[in-house]
Coordinates of C-alpha atoms and ligand atoms in Angstrom, one line a residue:
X1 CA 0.0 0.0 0.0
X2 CA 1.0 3.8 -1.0
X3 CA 1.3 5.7 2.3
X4 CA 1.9 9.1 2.7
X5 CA 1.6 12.2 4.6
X6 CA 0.8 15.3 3.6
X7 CA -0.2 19.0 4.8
X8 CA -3.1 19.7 2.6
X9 CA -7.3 20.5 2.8
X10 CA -8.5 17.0 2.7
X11 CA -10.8 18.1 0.4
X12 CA -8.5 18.7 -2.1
X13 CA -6.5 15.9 -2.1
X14 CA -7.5 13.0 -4.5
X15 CA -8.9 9.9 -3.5
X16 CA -11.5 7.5 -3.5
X17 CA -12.9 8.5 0.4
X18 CA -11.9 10.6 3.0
X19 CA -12.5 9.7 6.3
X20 CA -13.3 12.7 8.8
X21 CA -12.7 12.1 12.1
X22 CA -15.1 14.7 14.6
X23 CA -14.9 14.7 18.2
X24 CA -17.6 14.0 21.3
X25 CA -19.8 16.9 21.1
X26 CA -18.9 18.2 17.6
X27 CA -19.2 21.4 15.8
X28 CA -18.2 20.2 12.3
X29 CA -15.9 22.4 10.2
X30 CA -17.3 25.2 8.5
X31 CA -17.8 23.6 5.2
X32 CA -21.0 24.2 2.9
X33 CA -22.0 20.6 3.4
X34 CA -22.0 20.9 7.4
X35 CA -25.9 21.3 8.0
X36 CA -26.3 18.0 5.9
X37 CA -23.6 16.1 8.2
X38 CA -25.4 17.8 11.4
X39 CA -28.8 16.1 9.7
X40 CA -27.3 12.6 9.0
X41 CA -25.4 12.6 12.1
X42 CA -28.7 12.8 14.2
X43 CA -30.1 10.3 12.2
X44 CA -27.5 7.4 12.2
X45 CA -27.7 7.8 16.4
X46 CA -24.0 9.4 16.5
X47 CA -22.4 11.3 19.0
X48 CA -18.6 11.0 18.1
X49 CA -18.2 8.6 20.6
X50 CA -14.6 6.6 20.1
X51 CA -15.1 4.6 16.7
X52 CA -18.6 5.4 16.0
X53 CA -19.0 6.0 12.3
X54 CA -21.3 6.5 9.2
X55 CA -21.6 6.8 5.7
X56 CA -22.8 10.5 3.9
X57 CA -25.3 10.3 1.4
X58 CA -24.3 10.6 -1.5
X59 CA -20.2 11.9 -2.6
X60 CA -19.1 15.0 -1.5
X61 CA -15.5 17.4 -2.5
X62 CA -15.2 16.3 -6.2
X63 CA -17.1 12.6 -6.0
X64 CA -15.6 11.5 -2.6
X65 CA -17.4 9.0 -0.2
X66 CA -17.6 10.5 3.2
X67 CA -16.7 8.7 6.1
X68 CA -17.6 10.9 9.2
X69 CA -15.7 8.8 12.4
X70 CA -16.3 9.6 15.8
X71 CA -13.1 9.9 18.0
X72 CA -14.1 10.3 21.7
X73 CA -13.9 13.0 23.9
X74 CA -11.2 16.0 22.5
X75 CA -9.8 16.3 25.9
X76 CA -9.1 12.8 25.9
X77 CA -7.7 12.0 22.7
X78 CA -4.7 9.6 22.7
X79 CA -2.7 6.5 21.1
X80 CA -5.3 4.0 22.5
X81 CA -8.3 6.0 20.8
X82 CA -6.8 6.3 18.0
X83 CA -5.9 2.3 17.6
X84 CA -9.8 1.4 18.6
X85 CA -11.2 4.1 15.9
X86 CA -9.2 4.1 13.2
X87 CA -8.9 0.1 12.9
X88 CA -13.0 0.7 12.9
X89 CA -12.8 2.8 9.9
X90 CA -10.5 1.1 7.9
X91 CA -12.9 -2.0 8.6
X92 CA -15.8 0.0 7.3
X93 CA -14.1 1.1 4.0
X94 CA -12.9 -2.5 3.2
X95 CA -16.3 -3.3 2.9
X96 CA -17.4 -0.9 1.0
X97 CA -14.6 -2.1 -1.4
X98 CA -12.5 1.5 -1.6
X99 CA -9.4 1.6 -2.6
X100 CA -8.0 4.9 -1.6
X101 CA -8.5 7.2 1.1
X102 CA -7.5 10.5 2.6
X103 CA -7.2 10.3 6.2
X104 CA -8.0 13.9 8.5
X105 CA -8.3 12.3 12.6
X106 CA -6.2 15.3 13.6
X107 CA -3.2 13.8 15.1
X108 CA -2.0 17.3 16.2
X109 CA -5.0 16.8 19.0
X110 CA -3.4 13.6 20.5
X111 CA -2.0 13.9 23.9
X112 CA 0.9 11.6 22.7
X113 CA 4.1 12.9 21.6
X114 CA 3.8 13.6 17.3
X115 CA 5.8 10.9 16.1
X116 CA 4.5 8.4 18.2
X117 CA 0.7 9.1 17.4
X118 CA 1.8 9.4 13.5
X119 CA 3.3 5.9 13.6
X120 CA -0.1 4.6 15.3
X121 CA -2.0 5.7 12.8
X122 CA 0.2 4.3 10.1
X123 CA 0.3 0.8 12.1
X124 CA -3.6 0.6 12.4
X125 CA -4.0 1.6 8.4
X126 CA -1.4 -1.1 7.1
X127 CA -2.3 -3.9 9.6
X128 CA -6.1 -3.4 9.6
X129 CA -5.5 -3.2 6.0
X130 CA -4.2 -6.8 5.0
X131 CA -5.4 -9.6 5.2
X132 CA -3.6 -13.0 4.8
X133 CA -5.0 -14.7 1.5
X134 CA -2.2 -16.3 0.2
X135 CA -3.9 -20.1 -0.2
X136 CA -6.9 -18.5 -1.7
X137 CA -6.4 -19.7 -5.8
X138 CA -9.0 -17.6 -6.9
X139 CA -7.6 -14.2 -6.7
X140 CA -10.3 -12.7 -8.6
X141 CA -12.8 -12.9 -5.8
X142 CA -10.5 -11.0 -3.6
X143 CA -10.5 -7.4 -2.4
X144 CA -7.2 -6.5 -1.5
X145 CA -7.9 -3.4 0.4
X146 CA -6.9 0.2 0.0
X147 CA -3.7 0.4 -2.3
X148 CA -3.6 4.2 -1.5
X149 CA -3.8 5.8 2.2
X150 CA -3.0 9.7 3.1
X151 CA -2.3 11.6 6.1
X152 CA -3.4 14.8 6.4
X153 CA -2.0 17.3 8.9
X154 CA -1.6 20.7 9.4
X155 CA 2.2 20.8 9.5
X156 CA 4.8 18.5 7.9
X157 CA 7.6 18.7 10.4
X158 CA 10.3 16.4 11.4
X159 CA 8.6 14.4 14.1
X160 CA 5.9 13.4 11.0
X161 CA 8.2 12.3 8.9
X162 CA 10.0 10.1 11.4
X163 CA 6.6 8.9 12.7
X164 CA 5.7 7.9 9.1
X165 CA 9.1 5.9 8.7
X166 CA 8.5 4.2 12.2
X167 CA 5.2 2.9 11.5
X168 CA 5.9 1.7 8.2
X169 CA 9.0 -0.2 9.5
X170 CA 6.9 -1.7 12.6
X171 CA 4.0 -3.2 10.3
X172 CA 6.3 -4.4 7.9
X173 CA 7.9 -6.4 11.0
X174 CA 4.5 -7.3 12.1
X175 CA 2.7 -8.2 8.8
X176 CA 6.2 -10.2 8.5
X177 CA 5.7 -11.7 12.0
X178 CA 1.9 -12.8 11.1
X179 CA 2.8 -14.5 7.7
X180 CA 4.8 -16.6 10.0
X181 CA 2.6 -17.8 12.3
X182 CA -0.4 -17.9 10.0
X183 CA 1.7 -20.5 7.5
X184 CA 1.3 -23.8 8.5
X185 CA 3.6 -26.4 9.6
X186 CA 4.7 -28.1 6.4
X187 CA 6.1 -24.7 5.0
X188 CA 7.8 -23.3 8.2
X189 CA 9.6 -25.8 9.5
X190 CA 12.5 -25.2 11.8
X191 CA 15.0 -24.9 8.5
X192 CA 12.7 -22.2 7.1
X193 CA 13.0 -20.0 10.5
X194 CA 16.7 -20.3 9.9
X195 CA 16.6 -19.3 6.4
X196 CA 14.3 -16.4 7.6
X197 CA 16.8 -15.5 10.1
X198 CA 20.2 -15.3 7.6
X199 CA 18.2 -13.3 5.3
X200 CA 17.2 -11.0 8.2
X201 CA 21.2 -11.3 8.9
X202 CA 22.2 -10.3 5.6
X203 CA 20.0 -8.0 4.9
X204 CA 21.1 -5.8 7.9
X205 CA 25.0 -7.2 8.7
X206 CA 23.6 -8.7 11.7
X207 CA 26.3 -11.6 13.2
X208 CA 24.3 -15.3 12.6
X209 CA 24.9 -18.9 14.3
X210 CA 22.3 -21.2 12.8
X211 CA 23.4 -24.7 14.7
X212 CA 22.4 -28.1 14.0
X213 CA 21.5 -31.3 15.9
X214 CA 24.9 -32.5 16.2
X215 CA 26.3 -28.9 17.1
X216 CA 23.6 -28.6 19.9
X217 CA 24.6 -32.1 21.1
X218 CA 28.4 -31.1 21.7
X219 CA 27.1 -28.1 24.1
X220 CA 25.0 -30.6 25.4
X221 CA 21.4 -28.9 24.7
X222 CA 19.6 -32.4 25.7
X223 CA 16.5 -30.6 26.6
X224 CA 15.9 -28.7 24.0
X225 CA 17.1 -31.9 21.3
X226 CA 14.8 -34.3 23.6
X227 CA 12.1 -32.6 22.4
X228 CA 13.2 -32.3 19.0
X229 CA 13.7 -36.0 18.4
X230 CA 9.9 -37.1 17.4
X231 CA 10.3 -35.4 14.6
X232 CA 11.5 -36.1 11.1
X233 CA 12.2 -32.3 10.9
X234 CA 15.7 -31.0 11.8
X235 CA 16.1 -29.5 14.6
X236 CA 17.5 -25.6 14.5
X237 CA 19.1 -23.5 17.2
X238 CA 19.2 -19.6 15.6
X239 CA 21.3 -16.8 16.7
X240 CA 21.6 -13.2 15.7
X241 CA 23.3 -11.1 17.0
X242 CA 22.5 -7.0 16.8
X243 CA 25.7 -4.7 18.0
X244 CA 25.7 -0.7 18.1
X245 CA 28.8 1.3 18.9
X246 CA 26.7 3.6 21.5
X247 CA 25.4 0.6 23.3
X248 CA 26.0 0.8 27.0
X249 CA 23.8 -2.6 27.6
X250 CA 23.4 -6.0 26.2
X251 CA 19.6 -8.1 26.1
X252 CA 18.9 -11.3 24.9
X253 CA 15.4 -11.8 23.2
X254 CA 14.4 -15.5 23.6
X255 CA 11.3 -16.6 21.4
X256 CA 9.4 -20.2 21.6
X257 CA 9.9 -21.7 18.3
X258 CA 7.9 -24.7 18.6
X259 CA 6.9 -24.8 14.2
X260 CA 3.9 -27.7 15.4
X261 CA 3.0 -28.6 18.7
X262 CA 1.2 -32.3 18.6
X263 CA 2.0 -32.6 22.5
X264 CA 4.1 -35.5 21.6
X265 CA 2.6 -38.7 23.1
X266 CA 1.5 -36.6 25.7
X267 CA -1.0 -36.1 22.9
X268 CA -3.6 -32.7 22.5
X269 CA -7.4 -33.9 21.3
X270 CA -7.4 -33.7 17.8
X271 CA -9.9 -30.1 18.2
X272 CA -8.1 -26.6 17.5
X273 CA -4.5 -28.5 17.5
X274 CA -4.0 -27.0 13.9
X275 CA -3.8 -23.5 15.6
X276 CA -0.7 -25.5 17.1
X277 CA 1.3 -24.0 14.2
X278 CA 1.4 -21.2 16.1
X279 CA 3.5 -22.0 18.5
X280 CA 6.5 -20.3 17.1
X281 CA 4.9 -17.1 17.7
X282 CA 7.2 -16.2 20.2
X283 CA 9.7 -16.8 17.7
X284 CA 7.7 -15.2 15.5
X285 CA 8.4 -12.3 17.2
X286 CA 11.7 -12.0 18.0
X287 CA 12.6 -12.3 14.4
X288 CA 10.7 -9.4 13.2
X289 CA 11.9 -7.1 16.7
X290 CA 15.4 -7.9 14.1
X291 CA 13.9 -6.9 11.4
X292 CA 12.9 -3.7 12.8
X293 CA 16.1 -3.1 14.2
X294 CA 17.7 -3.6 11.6
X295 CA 16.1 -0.3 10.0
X296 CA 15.8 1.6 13.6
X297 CA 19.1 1.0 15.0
X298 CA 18.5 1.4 18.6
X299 CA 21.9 2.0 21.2
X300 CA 22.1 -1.2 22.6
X301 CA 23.2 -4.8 21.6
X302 CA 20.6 -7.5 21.1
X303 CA 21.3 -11.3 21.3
X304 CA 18.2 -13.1 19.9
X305 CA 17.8 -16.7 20.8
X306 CA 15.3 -18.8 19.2
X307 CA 15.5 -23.2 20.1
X308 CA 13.3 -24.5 16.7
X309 CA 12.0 -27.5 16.5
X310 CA 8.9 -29.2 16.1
X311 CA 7.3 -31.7 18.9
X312 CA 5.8 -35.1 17.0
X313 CA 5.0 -38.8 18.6
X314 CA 6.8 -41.1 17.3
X315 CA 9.3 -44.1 17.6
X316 CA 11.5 -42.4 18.2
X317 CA 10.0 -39.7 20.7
X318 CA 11.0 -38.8 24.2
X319 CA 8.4 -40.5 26.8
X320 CA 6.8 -39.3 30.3
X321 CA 8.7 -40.9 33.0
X322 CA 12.1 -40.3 30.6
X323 CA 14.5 -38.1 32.5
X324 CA 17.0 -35.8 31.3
X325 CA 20.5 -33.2 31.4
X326 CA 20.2 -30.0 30.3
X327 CA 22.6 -27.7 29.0
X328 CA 22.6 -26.3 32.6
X329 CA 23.4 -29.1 33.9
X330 CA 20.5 -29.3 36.2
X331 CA 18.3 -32.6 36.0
X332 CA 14.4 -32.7 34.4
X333 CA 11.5 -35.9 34.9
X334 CA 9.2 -35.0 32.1
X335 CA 5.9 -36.3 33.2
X336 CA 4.1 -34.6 30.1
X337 CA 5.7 -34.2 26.8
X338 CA 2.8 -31.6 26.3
X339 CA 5.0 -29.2 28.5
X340 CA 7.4 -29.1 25.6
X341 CA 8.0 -25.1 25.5
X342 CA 10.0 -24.7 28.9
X343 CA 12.0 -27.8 28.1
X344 CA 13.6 -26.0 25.0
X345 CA 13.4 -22.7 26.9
X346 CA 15.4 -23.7 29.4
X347 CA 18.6 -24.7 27.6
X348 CA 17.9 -21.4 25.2
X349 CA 18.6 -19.5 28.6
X350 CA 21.6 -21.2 29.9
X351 CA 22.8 -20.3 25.9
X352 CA 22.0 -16.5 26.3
X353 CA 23.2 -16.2 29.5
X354 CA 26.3 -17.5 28.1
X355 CA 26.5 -14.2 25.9
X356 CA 26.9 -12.0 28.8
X357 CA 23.4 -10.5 28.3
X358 CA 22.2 -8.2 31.3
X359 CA 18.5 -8.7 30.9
X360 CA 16.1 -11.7 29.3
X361 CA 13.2 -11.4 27.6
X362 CA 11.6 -14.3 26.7
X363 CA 8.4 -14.8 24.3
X364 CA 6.4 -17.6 24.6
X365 CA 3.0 -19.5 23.9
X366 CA 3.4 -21.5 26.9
X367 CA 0.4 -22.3 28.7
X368 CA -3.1 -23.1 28.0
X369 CA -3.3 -21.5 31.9
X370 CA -2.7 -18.7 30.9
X371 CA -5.0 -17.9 28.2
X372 CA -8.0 -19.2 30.9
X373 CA -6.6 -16.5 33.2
X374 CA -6.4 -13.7 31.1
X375 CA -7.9 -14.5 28.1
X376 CA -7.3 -13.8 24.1
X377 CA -6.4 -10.5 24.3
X378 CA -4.0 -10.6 27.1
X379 CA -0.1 -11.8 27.5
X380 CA 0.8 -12.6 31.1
X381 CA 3.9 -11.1 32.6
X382 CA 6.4 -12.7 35.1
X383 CA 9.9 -11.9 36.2
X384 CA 12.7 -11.8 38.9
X385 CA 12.8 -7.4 38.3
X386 CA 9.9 -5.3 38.8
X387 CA 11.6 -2.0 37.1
X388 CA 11.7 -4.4 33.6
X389 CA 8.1 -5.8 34.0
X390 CA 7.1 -2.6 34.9
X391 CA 8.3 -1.0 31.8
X392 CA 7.6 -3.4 29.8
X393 CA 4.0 -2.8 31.0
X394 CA 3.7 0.9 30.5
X395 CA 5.3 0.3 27.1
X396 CA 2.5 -2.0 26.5
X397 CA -0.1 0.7 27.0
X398 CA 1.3 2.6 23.7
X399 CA 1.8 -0.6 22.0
X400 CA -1.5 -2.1 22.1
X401 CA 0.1 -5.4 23.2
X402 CA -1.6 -5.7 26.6
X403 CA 0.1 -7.2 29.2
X404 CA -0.8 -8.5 32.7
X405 CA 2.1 -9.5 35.4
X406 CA 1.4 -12.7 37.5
X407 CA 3.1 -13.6 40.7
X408 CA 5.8 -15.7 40.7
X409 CA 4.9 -17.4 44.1
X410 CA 7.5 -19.0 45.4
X411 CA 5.3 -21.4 47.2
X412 CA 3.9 -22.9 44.3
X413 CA 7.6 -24.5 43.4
X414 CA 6.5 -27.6 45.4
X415 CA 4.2 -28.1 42.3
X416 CA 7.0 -29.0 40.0
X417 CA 9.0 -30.7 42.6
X418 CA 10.6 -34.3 41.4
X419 CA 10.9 -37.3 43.2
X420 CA 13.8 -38.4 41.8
X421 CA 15.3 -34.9 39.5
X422 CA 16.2 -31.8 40.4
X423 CA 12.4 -30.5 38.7
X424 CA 9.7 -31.6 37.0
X425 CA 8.1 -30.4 33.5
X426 CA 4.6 -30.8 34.6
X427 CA 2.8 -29.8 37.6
X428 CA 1.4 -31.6 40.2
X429 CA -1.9 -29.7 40.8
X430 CA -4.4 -28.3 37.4
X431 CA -4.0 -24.8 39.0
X432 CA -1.9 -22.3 38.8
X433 CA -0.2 -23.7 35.4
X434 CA 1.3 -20.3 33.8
X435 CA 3.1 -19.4 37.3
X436 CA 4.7 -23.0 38.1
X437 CA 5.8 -23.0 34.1
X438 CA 7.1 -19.2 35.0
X439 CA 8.7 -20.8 38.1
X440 CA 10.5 -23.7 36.2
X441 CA 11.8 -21.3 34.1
X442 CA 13.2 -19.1 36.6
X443 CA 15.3 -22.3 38.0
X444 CA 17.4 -21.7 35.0
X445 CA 17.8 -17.9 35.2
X446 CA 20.6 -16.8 37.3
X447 CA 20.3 -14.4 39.7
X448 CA 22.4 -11.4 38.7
X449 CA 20.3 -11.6 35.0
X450 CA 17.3 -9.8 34.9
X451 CA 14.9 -12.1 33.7
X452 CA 11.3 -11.3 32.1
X453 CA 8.7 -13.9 30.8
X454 CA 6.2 -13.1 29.1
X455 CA 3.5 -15.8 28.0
X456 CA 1.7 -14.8 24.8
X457 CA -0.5 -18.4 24.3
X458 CA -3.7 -16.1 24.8
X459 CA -3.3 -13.5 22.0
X460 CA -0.4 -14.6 20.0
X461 CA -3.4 -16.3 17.5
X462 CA -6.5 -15.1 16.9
X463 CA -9.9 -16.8 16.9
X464 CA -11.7 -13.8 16.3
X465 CA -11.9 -10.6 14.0
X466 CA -10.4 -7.7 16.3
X467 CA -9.0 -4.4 15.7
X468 CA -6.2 -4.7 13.7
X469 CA -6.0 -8.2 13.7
X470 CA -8.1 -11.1 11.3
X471 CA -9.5 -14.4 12.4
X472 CA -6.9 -17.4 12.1
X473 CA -4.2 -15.4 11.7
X474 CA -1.5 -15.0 13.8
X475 CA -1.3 -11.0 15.5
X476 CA 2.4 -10.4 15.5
X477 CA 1.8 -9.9 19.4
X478 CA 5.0 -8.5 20.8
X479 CA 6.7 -7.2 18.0
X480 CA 5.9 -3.5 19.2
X481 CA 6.6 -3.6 22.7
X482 CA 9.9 -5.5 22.6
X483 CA 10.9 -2.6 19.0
X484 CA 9.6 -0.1 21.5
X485 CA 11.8 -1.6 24.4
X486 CA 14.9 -2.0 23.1
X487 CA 14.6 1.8 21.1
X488 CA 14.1 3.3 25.1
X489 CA 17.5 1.5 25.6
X490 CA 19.1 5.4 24.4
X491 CA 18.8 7.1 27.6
X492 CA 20.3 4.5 29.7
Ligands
LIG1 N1 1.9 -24.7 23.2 C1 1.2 -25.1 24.4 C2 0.4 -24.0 25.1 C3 -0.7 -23.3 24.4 C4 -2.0 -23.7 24.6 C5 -0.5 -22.2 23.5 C6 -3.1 -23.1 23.9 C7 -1.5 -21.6 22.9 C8 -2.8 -22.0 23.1 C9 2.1 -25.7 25.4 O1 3.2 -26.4 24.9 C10 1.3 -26.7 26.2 O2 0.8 -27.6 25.6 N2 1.3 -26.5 27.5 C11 0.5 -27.4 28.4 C12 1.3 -27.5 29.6 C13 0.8 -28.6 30.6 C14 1.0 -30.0 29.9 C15 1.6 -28.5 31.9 C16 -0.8 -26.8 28.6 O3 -0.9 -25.6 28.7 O4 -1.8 -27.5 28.7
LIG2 ZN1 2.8 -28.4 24.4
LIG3 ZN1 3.8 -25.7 23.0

C-alpha cells in the first residue's frame, strides 16, 4: 500500500474516500456541506463517541465518499483512541470495497508525543488493511484493500516524517511476523525460521549462528534436542546477533519456536491443535523485533535466541517418565511431553546467559493456563525485576500489546518438585499452570540476570476478528513492545 503524509485540505487531495474524524460533542468544520452532516449525524444515532462511524449520502469534495468517524472526547484523545477508531474505519471502508483514502483524525489533537501518534495511525492503516490470503487460488474474488492511504496534517515537520518511517517499518515487522505464524507447519519448519533468520542477517550485517542437531549435542542442549527428536524435521538453534557502537547494555530476546506442537505422546485432542502451528509465535516475534532493528538502529546490543524445532509422537520420541540433562546441567523428569515449551526454553537461557546478556526477555505461547486466566487478548507477565516488568507494562499501554504480570509465588515450586530430579516439567496440581511454568523457568535464570517472561498463548493467535488483527491469523503480538523496548535502551 502507497502511504503518505501530507499537509493539505483533505478536500483537495485525490482519493476515493476521506475519512473525517469529529470529536464528542462536535461542531463540524465550517464547510458548505455541514448542516447536511449535522442532519445525517442525528439520524445514524452518532455522538462521536470513540469509533462510531457513518456513511454520507451521497459523494461530497469532487465525488468522494464520506466517512464521518467519531473519535471520543477532544480532551481525551490519545494513542489508544486512535488504535480502537481508526482500525473501525479502515474496517468499514474495506467493505465498502474502496481503494483509496485520505485520512484527517487530527493527530496534532493527541495527547501523545507527534511521532508516536503518526506511527499509530500508520500501524492501524497497514495492519487493519491486510489480510492474509495467500492459499486463496482464486484471486479474482478477492478485495485486496486500500492500495492508497493519506495523512493529512496541518504541519509537515520532522517528528511526521519520522513517525511515518516508524510505522511503516513496525507493520512491515508485524505483517512479516503474522505471515509466519499464519503459515502452516509443512512450510515453516525449523529450517525455514533459519533461512528467515540469515536473510534478516544479511539484509542488515547482523552476526548469525544457525546450529544443527549434532552442534547442539556437543554443548549438550539435551532438553531442547529431547524434544526435537519425534520429529523427522531437523532441529534448528538460531542466533543473531545486533551490535551498536553507542550501546552501553546488552539483552537477549528468547522466542518459543515450537513450528507444530502435537503434544508428543503426551498427545492434545485432535480439536483446535492446527492453531498448534502457532506456536513459534514467540519466535515469531523476536525475528521481526530484528527486522525492525535492523532499519531503527537502537543503542544497545541484542542477542536473539530462538530453540526451533517441532514436537511429534513417534518411535523415536521422548516418553513421560524419561528423564534428562540440560545444558545447565541441572536434571528434568518429564511427566508430560505436552510441557514441551520450557524444556527448549530452558537450555535457550543457559545459551544466552552465556553471551553475557544483562537482561532476558523471553516470548512464549506456553500455557493453555494462561490464556484461561487472562484471556485472548491478554499476555501474562512474570519476572525476577519489577523496574523491567514494569516497563515493559507501560510500554504495552502505547503498543496495544496488553500485558498483565502474575506472581511468581514462590510457594507454588512444590508443584514442580521431582521425586527423583532436580524438577519436573509438569505440575502436580491443574491450578496455577502459567506461574509454576514461570517458576520452572526461573530455575534456569541466574540471579544477577534480569529475567522477564512473558507468556503470549492467549493472544499470540487469533480466533476472532479484532481491531487490527483477522481471524486465524497469527497477531504479531509482541513485536511492538519489545521494537519499542529496546529503542528506550538510548537514555540508559
Ligand atoms: N503450546 C502449548 C500452550 C498453548 C495452549 C499455547 C493453547 C496456545 C494455546 C504448550 O506447549 C502446552 O501444551 N502446555 C501445556 C502444559 C501442561 C501440559 C503442563 C498446557 O498448557 O496444557
Ligand atoms: Zn505443548
Ligand atoms: Zn507448546
Amino acid at each position: 500500500m502507497k502511504l503518505s503524509i501530507e499537509k493539505k485540505d483533505y478536500s483537495k487531495v485525490k482519493s476515493e474516500a476521506v475519512v473525517l474524524g469529529v470529536f464528542e460533542k462536535f461542531s463540524f468544520p465550517k464547510e458548505p456541506f455541514c448542516k447536511t452532516i449535522e442532519e445525517e449525524a442525528k439520524k445514524a444515532r452518532f455522538d462521536g463517541n470513540v469509533g462510531e462511524s457513518f456513511f454520507l449520502k451521497g459523494t461530497h469534495f469532487d465525488g468522494k465518499v464520506v466517512l464521518v468517524l467519531g473519535l471520543g472526547k477532544e480532551d481525551e484523545y490519545s494513542i489508544e483512541k486512535i488504535r480502537v477508531a481508526l482500525s473501525n474505519a479502515v474496517r468499514k471502508l474495506k467493505e465498502r470495497f474502496i481503494e483509496s483514502a485520505v485520512f484527517a483524525i487530527h493527530p496534532e489533537k493527541s495527547k501523545d508525543d507527534f511521532k508516536e501518534t503518526i506511527s499509530t495511525i500508520a500501524e492501524v492503516i497497514v495492519l487493519t488493511n491486510r489480510k492474509f490470503d495467500r492459499y486463496i487460488t482464486d484471486r479474482k474474488k478477492l478485495f485486496f484493500g486500500l492500495n492508497e492511504a493519506i495523512i493529512v496534517i496541518k504541519e509537515l515537520n520532522k517528528k511526521a516524517e519520522e513517525g511515518i518511517k516508524k510505522g511503516k517499518t513496525l507493520s512491515e515487522a508485524v505483517v512479516f511476523a503474522r505471515d509466519l505464524i499464519t503459515l502452516p507447519s509443512n512450510e515453516v519448519t525449523p529450517t525455514y525460521l533459519a533461512q528467515e533468520a540469515m536473510s534478516i542477517a544479511k539484509a542488515y550485517n547482523f552476526k548469525a549462528k544457525i546450529l544443527n542437531e549434532k552442534e547442539c549435542k556437543k554443548l549438550g542442549m539435551n532438553a531442547f534436542l529431547t524434544v526435537a527428536q519425534g520429529s523427522k524435521n531437523q532441529p534448528k538453534f538460531i542466533h543473531l546477533t545486533y551490535q551498536n557502537e553507542n550501546a552501553k547494555k546488552s539483552i537477549g530476546i528468547i522466542g518459543k519456536g515450537l513450528t507444530f506442537d502435537s503434544g508428543g505422546i503426551s498427545l492434545k485432542p485432535a480439536q483446535g491443535m492446527g492453531a498448534m502451528k502457532s506456536d513459534m509465535s514467540g519466535a515469531a516475534a523476536v525475528l521481526a523485533t530484528m527486522k525492525a532493528i535492523g532499519e531503527l538502529k537502537p543503542e544497545v546490543n541484542v542477542e536473539m535466541i530462538i530453540a526451533a524445532c517441532e514436537n511429534m509422537p513417534s518411535g523415536k520420541a521422548y516418553r513421560p517418565g524419561d528423564i534428562i540433562y540440560t545444558m545447565s546441567g541441572k536434571s528434568i523428569e518429564v511427566q508430560n511431553t505436552d510441557a514441551e515449551g520450557r524444556l527448549t526454553l530452558a537450555d535457550a537461557i543457559t545459551y544466552t546467559q552465556k553471551q553475557k546478556v544483562d537482561e532476558i526477555i523471553d516470548l512464549a505461547t506456553l500455557t493453555g493456563a494462561c490464556m484461561i486466566a487472562l484471556g485472548p487478548d491478554i499476555a501474562g507477565i512474570m519476572g525476577n525485576d519489577q523496574n523491567l516488568i514494569n516497563s515493559l507494562i507501560s510500554i504495552s499501554k502505547k503498543t496495544g500489546d496488553s500485558l498483565w504480570q502474575l506472581p511468581l509465588e514462590e510457594g507454588y515450586f512444590r508443584f514442580i518438585k521431582s521425586p527423583i530430579a532436580d524438577i519436573c516439567n509438569n505440575s502436580s496440581v491443574r491450578w496455577g499452570g502459567a506461574i509454576t511454568a514461570g517458576l520452572f523457568l526461573k530455575f534456569f535464570v541466574e540471579k544477577k540476570i534480569k529475567w522477564a517472561h512473558i507468556d503470549i498463548a492467549g493472544p499470540a493467535y487469533r480466533d476472532d476478528d479484532l481491531n487490527e488483527n483477522h481471524k486465524a491469523e497469527g497477531a504479531g503480538f509482541g513485536v511492538r513492545l519489545l521494537v519499542n523496548y529496546l529503542l528506550g535502551q538510548k537514555k540508559v
